[in-house]
PDB file of C-alpha atoms in Angstrom:
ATOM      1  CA  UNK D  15     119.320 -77.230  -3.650  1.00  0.00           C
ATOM      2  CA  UNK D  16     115.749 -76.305  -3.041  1.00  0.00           C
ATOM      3  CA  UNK D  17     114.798 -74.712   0.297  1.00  0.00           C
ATOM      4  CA  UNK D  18     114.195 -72.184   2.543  1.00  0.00           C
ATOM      5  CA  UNK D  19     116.901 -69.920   3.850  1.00  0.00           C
ATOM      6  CA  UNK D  20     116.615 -67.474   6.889  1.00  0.00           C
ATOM      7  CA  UNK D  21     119.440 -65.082   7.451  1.00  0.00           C
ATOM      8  CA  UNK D  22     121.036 -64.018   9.133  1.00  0.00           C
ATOM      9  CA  UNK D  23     121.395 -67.354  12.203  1.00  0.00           C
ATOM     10  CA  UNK D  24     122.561 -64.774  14.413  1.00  0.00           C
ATOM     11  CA  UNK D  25     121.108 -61.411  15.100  1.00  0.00           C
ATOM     12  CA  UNK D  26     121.781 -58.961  17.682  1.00  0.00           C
ATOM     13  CA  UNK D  27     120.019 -55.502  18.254  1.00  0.00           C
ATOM     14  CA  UNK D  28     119.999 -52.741  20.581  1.00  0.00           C
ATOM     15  CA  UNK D  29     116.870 -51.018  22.318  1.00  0.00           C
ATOM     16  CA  UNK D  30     114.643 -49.204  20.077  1.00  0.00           C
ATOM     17  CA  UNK D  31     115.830 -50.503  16.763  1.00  0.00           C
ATOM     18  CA  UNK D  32     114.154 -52.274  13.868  1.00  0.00           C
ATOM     19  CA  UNK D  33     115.715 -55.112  12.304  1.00  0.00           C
ATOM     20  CA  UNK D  34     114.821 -57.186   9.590  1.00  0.00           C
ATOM     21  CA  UNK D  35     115.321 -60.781   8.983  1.00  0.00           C
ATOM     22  CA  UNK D  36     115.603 -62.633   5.551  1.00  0.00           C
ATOM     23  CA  UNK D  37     113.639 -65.287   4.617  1.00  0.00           C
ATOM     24  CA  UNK D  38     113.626 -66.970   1.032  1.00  0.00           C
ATOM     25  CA  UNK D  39     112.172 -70.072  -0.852  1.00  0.00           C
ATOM     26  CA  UNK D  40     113.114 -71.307  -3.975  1.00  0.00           C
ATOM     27  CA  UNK D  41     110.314 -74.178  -3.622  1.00  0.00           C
ATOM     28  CA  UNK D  42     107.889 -72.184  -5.750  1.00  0.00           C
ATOM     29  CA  UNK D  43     105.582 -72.620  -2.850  1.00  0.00           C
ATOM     30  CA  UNK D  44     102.613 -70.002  -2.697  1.00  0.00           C
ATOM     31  CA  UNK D  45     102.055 -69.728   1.227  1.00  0.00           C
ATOM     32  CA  UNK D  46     104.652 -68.033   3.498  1.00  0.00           C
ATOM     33  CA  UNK D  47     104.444 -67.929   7.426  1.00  0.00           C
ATOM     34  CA  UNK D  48     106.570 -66.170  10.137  1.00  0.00           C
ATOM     35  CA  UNK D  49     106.596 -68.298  13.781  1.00  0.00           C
ATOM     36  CA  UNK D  50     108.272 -67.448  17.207  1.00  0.00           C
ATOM     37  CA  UNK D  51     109.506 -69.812  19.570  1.00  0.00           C
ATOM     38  CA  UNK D  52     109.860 -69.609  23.156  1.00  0.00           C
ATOM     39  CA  UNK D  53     110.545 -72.216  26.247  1.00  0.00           C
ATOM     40  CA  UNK D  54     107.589 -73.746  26.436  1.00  0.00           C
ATOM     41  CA  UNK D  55     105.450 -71.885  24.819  1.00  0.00           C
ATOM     42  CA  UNK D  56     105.794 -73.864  21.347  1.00  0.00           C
ATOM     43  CA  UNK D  57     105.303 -71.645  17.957  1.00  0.00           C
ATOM     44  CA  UNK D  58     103.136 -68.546  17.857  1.00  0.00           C
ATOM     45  CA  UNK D  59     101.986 -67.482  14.078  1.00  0.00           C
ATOM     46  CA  UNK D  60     103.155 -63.632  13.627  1.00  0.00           C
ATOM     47  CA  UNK D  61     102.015 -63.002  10.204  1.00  0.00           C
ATOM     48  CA  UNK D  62     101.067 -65.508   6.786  1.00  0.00           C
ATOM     49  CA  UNK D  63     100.723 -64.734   3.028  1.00  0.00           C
ATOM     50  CA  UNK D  64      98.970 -67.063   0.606  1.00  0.00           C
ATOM     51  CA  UNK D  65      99.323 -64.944  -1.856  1.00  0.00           C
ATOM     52  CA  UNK D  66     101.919 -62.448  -3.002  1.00  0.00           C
ATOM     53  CA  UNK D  67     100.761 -58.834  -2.272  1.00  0.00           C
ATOM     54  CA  UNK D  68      98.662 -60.403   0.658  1.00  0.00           C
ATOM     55  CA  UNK D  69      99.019 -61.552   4.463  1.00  0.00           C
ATOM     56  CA  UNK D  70      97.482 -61.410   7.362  1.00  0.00           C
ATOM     57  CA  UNK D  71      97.720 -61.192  11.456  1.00  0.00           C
ATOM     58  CA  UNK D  72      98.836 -63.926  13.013  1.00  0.00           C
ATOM     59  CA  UNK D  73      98.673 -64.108  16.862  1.00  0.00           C
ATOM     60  CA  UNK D  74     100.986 -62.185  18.432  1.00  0.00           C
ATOM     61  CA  UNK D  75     101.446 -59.909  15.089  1.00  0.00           C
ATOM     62  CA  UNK D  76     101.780 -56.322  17.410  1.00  0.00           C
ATOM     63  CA  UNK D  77     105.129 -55.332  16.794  1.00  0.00           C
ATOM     64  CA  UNK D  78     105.905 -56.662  13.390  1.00  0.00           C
ATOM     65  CA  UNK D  79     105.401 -55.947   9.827  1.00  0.00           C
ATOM     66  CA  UNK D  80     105.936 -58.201   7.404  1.00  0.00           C
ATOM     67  CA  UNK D  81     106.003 -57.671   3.376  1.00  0.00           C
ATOM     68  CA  UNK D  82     105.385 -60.479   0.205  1.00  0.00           C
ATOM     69  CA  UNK D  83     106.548 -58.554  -2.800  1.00  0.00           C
ATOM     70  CA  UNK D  84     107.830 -61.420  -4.480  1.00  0.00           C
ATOM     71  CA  UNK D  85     106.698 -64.628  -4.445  1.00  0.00           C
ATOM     72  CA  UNK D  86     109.816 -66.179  -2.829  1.00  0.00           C
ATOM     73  CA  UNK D  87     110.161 -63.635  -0.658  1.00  0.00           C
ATOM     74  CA  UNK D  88     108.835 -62.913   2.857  1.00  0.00           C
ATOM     75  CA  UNK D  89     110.855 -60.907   4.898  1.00  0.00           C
ATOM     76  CA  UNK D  90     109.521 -59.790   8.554  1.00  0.00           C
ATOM     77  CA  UNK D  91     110.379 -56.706  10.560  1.00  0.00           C
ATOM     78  CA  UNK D  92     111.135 -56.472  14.293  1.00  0.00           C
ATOM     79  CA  UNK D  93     110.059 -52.954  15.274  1.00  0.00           C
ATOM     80  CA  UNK D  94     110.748 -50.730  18.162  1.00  0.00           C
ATOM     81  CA  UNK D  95     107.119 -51.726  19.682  1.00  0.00           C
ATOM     82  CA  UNK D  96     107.718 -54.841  19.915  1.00  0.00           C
ATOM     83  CA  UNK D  97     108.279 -55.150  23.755  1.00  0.00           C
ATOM     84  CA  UNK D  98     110.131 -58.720  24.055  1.00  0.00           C
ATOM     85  CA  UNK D  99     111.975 -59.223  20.975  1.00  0.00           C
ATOM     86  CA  UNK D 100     114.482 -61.496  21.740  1.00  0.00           C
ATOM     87  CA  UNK D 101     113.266 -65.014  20.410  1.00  0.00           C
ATOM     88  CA  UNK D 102     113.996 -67.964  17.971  1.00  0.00           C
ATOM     89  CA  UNK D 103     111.917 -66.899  14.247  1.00  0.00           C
ATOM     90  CA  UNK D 104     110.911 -69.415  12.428  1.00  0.00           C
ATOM     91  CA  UNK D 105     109.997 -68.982   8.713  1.00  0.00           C
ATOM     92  CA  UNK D 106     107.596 -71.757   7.146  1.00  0.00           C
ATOM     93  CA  UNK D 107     106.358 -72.329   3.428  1.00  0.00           C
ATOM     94  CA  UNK D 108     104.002 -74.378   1.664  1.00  0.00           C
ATOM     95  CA  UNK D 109     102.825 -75.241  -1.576  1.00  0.00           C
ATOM     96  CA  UNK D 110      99.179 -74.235  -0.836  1.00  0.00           C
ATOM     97  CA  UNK D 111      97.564 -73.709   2.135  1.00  0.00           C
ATOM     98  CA  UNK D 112      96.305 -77.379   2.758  1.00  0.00           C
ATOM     99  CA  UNK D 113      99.469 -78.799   2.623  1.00  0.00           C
ATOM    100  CA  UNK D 114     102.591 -79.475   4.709  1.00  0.00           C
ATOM    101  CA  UNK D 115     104.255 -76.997   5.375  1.00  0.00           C
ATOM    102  CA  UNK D 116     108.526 -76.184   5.454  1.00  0.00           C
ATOM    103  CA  UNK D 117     110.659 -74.803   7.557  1.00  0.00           C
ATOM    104  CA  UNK D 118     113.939 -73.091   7.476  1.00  0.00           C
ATOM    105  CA  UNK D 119     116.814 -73.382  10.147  1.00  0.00           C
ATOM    106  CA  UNK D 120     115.800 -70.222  12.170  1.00  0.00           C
ATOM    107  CA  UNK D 121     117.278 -66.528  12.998  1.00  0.00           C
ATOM    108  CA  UNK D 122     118.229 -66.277  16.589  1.00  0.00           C
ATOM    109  CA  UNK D 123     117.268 -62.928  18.087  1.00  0.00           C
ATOM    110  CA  UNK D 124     118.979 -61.334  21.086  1.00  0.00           C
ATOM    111  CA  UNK D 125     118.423 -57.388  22.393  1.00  0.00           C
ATOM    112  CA  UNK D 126     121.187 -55.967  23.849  1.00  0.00           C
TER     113      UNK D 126
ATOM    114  CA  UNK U  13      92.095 -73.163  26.912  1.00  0.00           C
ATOM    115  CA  UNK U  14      94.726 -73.703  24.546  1.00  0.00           C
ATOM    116  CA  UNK U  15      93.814 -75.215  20.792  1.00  0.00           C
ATOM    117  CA  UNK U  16      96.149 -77.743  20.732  1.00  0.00           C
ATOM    118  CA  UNK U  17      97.679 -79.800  24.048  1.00  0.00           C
ATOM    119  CA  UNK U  18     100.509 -81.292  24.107  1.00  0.00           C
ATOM    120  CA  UNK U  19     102.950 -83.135  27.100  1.00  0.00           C
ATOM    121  CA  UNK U  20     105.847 -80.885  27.050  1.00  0.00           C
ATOM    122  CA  UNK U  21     107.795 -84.101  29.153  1.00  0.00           C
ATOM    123  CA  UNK U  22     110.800 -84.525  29.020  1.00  0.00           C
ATOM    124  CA  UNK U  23     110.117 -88.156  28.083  1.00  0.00           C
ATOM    125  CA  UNK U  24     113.086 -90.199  28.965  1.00  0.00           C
ATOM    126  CA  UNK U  25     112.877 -93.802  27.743  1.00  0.00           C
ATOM    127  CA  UNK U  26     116.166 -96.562  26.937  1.00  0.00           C
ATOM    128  CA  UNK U  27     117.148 -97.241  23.333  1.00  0.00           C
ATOM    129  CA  UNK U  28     115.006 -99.573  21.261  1.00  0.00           C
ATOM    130  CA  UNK U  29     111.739 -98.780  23.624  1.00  0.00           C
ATOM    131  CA  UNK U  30     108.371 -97.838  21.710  1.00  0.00           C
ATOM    132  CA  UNK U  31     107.311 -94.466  22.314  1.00  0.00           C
ATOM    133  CA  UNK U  32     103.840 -92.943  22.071  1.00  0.00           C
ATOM    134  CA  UNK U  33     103.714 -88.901  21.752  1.00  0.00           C
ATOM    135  CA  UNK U  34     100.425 -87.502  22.055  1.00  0.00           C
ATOM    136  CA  UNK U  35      98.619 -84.586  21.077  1.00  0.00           C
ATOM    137  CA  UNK U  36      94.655 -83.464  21.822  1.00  0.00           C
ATOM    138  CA  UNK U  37      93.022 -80.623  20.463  1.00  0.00           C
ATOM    139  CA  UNK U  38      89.675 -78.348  21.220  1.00  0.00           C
ATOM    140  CA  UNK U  39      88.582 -77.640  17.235  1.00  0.00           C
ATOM    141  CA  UNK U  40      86.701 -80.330  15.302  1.00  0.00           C
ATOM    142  CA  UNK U  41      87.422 -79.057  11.721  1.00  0.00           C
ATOM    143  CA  UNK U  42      90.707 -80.030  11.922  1.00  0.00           C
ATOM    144  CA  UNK U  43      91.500 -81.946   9.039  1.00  0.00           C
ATOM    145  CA  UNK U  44      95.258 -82.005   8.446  1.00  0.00           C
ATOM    146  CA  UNK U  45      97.850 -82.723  10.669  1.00  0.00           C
ATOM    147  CA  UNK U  46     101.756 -83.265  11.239  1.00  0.00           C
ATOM    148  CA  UNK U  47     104.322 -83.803  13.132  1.00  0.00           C
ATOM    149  CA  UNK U  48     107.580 -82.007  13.109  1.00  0.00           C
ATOM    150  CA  UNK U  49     111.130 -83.006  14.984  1.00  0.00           C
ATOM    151  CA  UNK U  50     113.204 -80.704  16.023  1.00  0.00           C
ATOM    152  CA  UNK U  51     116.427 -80.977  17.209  1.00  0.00           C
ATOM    153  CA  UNK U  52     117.980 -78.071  19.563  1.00  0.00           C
ATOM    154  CA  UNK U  53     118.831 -74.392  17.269  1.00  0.00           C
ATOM    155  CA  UNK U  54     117.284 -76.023  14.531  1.00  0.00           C
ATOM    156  CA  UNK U  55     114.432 -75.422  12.004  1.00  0.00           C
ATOM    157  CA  UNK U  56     111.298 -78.175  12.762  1.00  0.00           C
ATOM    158  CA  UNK U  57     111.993 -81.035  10.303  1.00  0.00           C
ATOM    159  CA  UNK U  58     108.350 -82.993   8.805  1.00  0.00           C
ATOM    160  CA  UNK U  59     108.076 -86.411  10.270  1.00  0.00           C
ATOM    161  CA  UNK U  60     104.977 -87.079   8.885  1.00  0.00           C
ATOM    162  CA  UNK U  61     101.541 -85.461   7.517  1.00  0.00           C
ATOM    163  CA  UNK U  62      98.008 -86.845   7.311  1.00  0.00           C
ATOM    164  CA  UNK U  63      94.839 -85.809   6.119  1.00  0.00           C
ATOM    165  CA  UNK U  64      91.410 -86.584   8.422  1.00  0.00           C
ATOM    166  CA  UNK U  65      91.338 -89.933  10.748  1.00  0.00           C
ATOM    167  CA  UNK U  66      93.126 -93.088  10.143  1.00  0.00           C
ATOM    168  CA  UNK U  67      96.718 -94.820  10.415  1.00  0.00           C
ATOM    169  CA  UNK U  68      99.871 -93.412   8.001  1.00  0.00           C
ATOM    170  CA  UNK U  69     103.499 -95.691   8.383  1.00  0.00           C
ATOM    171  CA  UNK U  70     106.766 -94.599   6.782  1.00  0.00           C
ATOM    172  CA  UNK U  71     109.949 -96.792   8.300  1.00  0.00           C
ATOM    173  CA  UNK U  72     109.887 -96.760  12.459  1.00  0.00           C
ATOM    174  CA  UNK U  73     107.210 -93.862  12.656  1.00  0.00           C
ATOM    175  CA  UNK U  74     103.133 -94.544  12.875  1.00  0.00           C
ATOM    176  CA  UNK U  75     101.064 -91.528  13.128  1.00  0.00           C
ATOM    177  CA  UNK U  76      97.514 -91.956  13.796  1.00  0.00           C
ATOM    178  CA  UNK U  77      94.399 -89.476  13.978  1.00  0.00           C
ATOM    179  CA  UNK U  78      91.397 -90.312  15.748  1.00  0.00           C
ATOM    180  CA  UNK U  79      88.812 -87.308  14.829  1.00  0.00           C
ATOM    181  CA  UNK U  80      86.014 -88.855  16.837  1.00  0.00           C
ATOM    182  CA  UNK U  81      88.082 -88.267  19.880  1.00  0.00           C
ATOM    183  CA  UNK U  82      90.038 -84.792  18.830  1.00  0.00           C
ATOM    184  CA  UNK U  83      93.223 -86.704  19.913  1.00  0.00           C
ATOM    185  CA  UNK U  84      96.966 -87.585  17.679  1.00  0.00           C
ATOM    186  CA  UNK U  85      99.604 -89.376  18.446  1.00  0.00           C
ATOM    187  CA  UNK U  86     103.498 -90.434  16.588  1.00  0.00           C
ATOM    188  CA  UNK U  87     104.635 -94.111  17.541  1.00  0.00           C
ATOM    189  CA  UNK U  88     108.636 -94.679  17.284  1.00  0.00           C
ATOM    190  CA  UNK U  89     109.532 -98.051  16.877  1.00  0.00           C
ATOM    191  CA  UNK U  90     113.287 -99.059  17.964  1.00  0.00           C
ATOM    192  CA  UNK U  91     114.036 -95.941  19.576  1.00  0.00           C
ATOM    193  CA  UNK U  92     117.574 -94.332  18.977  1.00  0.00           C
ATOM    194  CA  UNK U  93     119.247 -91.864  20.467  1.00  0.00           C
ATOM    195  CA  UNK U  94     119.273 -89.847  17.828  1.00  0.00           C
ATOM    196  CA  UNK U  95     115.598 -89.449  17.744  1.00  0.00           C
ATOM    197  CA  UNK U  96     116.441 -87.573  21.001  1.00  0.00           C
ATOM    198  CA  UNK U  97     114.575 -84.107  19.634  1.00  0.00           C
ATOM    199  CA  UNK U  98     111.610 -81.941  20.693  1.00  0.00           C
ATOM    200  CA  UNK U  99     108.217 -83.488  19.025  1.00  0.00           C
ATOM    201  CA  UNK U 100     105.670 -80.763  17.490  1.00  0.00           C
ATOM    202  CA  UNK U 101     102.027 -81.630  16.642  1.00  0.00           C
ATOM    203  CA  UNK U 102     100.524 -79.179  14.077  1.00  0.00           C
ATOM    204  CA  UNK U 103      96.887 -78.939  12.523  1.00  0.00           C
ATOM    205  CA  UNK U 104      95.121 -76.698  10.324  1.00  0.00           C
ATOM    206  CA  UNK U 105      91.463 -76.289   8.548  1.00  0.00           C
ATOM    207  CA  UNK U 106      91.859 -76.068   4.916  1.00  0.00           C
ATOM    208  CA  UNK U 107      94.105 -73.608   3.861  1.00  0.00           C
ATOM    209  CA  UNK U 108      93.895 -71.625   7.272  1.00  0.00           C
ATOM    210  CA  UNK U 109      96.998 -70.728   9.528  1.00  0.00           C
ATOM    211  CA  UNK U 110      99.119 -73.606  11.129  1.00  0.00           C
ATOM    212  CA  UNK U 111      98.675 -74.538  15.006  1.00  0.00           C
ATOM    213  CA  UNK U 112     101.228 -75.912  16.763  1.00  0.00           C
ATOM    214  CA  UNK U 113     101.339 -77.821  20.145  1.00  0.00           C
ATOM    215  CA  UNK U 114     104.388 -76.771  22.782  1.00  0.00           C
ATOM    216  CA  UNK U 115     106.121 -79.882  22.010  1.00  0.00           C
ATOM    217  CA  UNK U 116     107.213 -82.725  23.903  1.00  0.00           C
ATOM    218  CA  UNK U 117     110.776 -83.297  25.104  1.00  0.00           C
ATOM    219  CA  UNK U 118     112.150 -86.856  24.126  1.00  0.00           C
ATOM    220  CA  UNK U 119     115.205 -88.289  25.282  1.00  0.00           C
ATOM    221  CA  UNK U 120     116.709 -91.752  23.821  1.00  0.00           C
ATOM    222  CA  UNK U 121     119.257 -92.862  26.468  1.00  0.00           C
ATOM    223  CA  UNK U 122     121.938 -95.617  25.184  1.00  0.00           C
TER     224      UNK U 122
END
């Protein structure tokens, strides 16, 4: 089935560690985007990539990295600097950047 | 002031009712737009996507743009209760990032 798939649904981490979460399209899809979702504060843009080897800043992008080594690939980083980790990710494609875009079913983080 | 606005509700309205959802938005070169369901711990799901002004129908959903007056909105026809969800607007200019409204709480009661 084509897709996007985030893993893992589930993530807990401790104080002062980085985690990574998964995200991965087999869409062919060219433009890759990492959101977070809070109560009512809707979905902020971390980073995007329209191209592999290429992304940029997003809104709230202090205290992530992200890398696009791969085409289908777009996995983002939760670092230690990142003050108030614990949030819903969301992980978005699209074919190019002017179209709809995808999403997958979300990694749920929690700091313990 | 925020890009896009949306009514975060909840909107609470009995099964078969019409429903309006609305967005507004600040930035005039908008030119695409969606809108996204999303049911509790899930991914947002595409309702429907548009390009500049006009109307766009597929089954009980009508999404219209009107670019004159920076404002969106999603009709649902025969309400059910399983359209109960969160509603997200989204724009974009060209290939440029993705805004999202907050979302607006619906509820569908039988």
């Amino acid at each position: 089935d084509g897709g996007i798939t985030q893993s893992p649904k589930y993530l807990f981490r401790k104080e002062g560690q980085n985690v990574t979460l998964s995200c991965e399209q087999n869409l062919n899809h060219d433009a890759m985007y990492w959101y977070r979702q809070d109560p009512g504060q809707g979905l902020r843009l971390i980073y995007y990539s329209q191209i592999v080897n290429d992304f940029q800043k997003g809104d709230i992008a202090e205290g992530y990295s992200v890398s696009r080594e791969k085409k289908e690939s777009f996995p983002l980083t939760v670092t230690s600097a990142q003050k108030n980790p614990t949030a819903f990710y969301l992980c978005a494609s699209s074919m190019k950047g002017d179209t709809e875009a995808f999403f997958g079913q979300g990694t749920r983080l929690t700091v313990v | 002031q925020k890009e896009v606005e949306q009514d975060p509700g909840p909107l609470s309205v009995p099964e078969g009712a019409i429903v309006s959802l609305n967005c507004t938005y600040s930035n005039s070169a908008f030119q695409y737009f969606m809108w996204y369901r999303q049911y509790s711990r899930k991914g947002p799901e595409l309702l429907m996507y548009t390009y500049s002004s006009g109307n766009k129908e597929d089954g009980r959903f009508t999404a219209q743009v009107d670019k004159s007056s920076k404002y969106i909105s999603l009709f649902i026809r025969d309400s059910q209760p399983s359209d109960s969800a969160t509603y997200l607007c989204a724009m974009r200019i060209n290939t440029d990032k993705l805004i999202f409204g907050t979302g607006t709480r619906l509820q569908v009661f039988p």
